[in-house]
Tab-separated table of C-alpha atoms in Angstrom:
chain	number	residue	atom	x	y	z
A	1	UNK	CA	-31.482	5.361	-8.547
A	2	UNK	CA	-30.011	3.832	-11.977
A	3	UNK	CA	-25.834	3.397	-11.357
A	4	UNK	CA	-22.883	1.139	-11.970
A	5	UNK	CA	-23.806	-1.813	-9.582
A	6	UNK	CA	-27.712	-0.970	-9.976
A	7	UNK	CA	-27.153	-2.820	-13.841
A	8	UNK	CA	-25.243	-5.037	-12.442
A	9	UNK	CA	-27.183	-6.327	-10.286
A	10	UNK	CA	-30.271	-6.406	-12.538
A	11	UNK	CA	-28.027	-8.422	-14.645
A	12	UNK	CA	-27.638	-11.039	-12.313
A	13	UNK	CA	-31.272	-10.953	-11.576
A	14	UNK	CA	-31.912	-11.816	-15.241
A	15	UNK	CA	-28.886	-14.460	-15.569
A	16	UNK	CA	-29.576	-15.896	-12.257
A	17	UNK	CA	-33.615	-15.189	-10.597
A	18	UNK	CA	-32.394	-17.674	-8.102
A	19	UNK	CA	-30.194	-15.277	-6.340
A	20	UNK	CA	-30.258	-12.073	-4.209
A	21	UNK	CA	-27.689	-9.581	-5.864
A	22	UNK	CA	-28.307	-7.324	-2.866
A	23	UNK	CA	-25.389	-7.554	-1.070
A	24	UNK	CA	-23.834	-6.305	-4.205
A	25	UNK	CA	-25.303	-2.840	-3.697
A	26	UNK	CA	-23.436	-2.453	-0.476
A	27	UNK	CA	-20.217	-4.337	-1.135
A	28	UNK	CA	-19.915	-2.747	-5.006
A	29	UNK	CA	-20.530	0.656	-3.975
A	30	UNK	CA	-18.536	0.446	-0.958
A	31	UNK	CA	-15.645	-0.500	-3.743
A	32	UNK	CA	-16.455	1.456	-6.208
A	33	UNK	CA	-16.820	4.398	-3.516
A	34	UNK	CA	-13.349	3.600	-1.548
A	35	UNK	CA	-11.383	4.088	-4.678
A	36	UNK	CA	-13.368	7.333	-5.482
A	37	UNK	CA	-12.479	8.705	-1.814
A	38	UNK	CA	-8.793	7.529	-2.443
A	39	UNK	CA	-8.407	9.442	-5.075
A	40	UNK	CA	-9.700	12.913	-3.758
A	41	UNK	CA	-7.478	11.872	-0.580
A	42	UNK	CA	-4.186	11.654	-2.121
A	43	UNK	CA	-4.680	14.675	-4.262
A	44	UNK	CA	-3.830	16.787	-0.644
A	45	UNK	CA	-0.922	14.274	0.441
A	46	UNK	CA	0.794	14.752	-3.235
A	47	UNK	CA	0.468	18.415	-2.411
A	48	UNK	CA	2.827	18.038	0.178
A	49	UNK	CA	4.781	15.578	-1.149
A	50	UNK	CA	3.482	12.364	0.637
A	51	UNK	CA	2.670	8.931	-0.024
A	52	UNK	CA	-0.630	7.717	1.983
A	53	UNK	CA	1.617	5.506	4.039
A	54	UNK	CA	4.016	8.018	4.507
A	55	UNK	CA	0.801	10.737	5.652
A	56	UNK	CA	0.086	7.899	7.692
A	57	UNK	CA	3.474	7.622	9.969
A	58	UNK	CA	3.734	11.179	10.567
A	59	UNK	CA	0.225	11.667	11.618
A	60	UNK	CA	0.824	8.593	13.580
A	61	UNK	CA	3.998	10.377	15.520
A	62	UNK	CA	1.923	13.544	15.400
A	63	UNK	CA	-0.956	12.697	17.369
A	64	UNK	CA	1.268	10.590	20.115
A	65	UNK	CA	1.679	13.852	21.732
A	66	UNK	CA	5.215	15.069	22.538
A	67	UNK	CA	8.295	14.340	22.050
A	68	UNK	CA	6.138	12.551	19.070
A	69	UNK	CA	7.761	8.986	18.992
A	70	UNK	CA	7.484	5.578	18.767
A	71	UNK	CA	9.261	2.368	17.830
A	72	UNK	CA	9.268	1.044	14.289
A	73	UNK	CA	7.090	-1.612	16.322
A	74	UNK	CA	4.140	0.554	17.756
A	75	UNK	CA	4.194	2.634	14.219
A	76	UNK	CA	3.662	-0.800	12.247
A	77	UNK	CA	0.943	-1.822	14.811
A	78	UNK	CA	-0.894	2.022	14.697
A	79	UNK	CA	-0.597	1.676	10.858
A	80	UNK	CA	-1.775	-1.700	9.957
A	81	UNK	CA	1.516	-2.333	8.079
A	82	UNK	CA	4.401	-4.726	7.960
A	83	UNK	CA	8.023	-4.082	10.113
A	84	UNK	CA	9.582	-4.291	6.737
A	85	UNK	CA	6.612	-1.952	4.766
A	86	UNK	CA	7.333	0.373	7.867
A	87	UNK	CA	10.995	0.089	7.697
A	88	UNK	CA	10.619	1.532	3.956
A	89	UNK	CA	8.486	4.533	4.853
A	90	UNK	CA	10.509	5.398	7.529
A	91	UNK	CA	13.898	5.396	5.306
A	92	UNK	CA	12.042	7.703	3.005
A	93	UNK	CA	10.526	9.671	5.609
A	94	UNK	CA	14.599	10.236	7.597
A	95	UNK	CA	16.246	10.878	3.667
A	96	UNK	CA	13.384	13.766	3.689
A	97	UNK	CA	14.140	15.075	6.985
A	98	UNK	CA	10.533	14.173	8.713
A	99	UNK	CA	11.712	12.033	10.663
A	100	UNK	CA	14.995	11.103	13.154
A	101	UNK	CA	16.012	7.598	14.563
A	102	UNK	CA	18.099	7.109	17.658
A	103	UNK	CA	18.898	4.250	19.885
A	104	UNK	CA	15.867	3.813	22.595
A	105	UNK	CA	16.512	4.511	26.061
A	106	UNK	CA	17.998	1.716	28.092
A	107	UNK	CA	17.840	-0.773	25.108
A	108	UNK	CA	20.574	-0.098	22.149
A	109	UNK	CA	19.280	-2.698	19.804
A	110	UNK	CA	15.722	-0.781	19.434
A	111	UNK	CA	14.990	2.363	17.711
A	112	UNK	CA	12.959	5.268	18.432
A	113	UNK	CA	11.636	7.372	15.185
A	114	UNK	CA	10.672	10.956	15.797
A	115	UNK	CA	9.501	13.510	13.996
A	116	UNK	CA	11.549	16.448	13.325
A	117	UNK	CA	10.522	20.292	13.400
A	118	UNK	CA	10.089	20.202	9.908
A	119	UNK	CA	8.044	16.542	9.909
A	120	UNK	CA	6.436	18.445	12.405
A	121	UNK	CA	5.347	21.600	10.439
A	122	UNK	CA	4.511	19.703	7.091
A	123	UNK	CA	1.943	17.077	9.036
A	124	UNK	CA	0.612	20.123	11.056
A	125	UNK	CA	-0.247	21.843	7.442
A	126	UNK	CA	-1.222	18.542	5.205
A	127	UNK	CA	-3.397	16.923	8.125
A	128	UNK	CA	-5.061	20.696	8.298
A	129	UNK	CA	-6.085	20.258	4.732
A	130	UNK	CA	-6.555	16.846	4.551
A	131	UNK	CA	-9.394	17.618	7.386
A	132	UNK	CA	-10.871	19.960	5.411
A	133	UNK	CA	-10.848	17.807	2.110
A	134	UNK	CA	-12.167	15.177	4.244
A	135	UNK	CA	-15.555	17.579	4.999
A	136	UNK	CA	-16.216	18.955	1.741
A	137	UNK	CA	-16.264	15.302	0.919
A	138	UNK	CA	-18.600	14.392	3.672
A	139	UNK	CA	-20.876	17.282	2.723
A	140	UNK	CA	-22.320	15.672	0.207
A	141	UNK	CA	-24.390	14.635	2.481
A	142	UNK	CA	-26.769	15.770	4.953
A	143	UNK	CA	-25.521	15.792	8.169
A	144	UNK	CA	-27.678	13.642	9.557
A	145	UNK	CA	-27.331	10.931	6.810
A	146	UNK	CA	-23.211	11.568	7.871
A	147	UNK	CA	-23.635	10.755	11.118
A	148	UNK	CA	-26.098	7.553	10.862
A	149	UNK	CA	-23.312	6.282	7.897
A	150	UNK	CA	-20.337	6.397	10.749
A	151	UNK	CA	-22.597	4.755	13.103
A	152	UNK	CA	-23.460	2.317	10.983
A	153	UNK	CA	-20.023	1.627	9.899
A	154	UNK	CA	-18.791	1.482	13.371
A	155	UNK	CA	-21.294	-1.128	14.400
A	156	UNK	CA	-20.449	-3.035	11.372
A	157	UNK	CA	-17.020	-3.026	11.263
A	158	UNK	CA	-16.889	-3.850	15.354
A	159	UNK	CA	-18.941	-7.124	14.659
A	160	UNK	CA	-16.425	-7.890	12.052
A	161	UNK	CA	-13.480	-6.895	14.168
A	162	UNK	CA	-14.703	-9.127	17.021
């Protein structure tokens, strides 16, 4: 199959016979292939008004369970983000009305965020369709092929994690 890294790749073959361009075909269509999936992914958190990081904090509260809340702390650490990135979605999130902060139990100088009913309802609907998105993407391949790409990608990404 003839694509985008494909000619780049026999580029560098030509320019440079000395090399292997073949980790190119992974890393290059991994790229080019995150940014595709990125795009078709934020189509469904527009639709409900979100940012990704902003999708990301309230599924984050969401899936804690109830009362569905956790410090600005434990949401940075479950996102992958800064305090002070957090700290930003969060404001944005509370000016919505998503999202609540109160003093935590026993400790005054820490917060708790929570999400509110409606924080509640709107992650309930945009994680349903972001679910669904997410399949019609993966359908594009056979099922099979799906499930040998996630276990491949977990084994990877665990020996890189380690």
């Amino acid at each position: 199959m003839s694509d985008h890294v494909s000619r780049i790749q026999d580029e560098w073959r030509r320019e440079r016979p000395d090399l292997d361009p073949r980790p190119q075909g992974v890393f290059g269509r991994l790229h080019r292939l995150a940014n595709a999936l990125t795009e078709h992914l934020e189509v469904v958190y527009r639709r409900h008004g979100l940012t990704e990081g902003e999708f990301d904090v309230l599924a984050t509260l969401r899936r804690t369970g109830a009362p569905f809340e956790r410090t600005p702390g434990e949401l940075s650490a479950h996102t992958m983000v800064t305090t002070g990135a957090m700290t930003k979605r969060v404001d944005r999130l509370a000016a919505a009305g998503l999202v609540t902060r109160r003093p935590a139990d026993g400790d005054g100088r820490s917060r708790v965020v929570a999400l509110t009913p409606e924080g509640r309802a709107l992650i309930d609907a945009a994680f349903t369709e972001h679910l669904a998105n997410e399949a019609r993407l993966l359908a594009a391949l056979p099922s099979k092929d799906a499930d040998d790409l996630e276990r491949i990608l977990a084994t990877w990404l665990a020996a890189l994690d380690d």
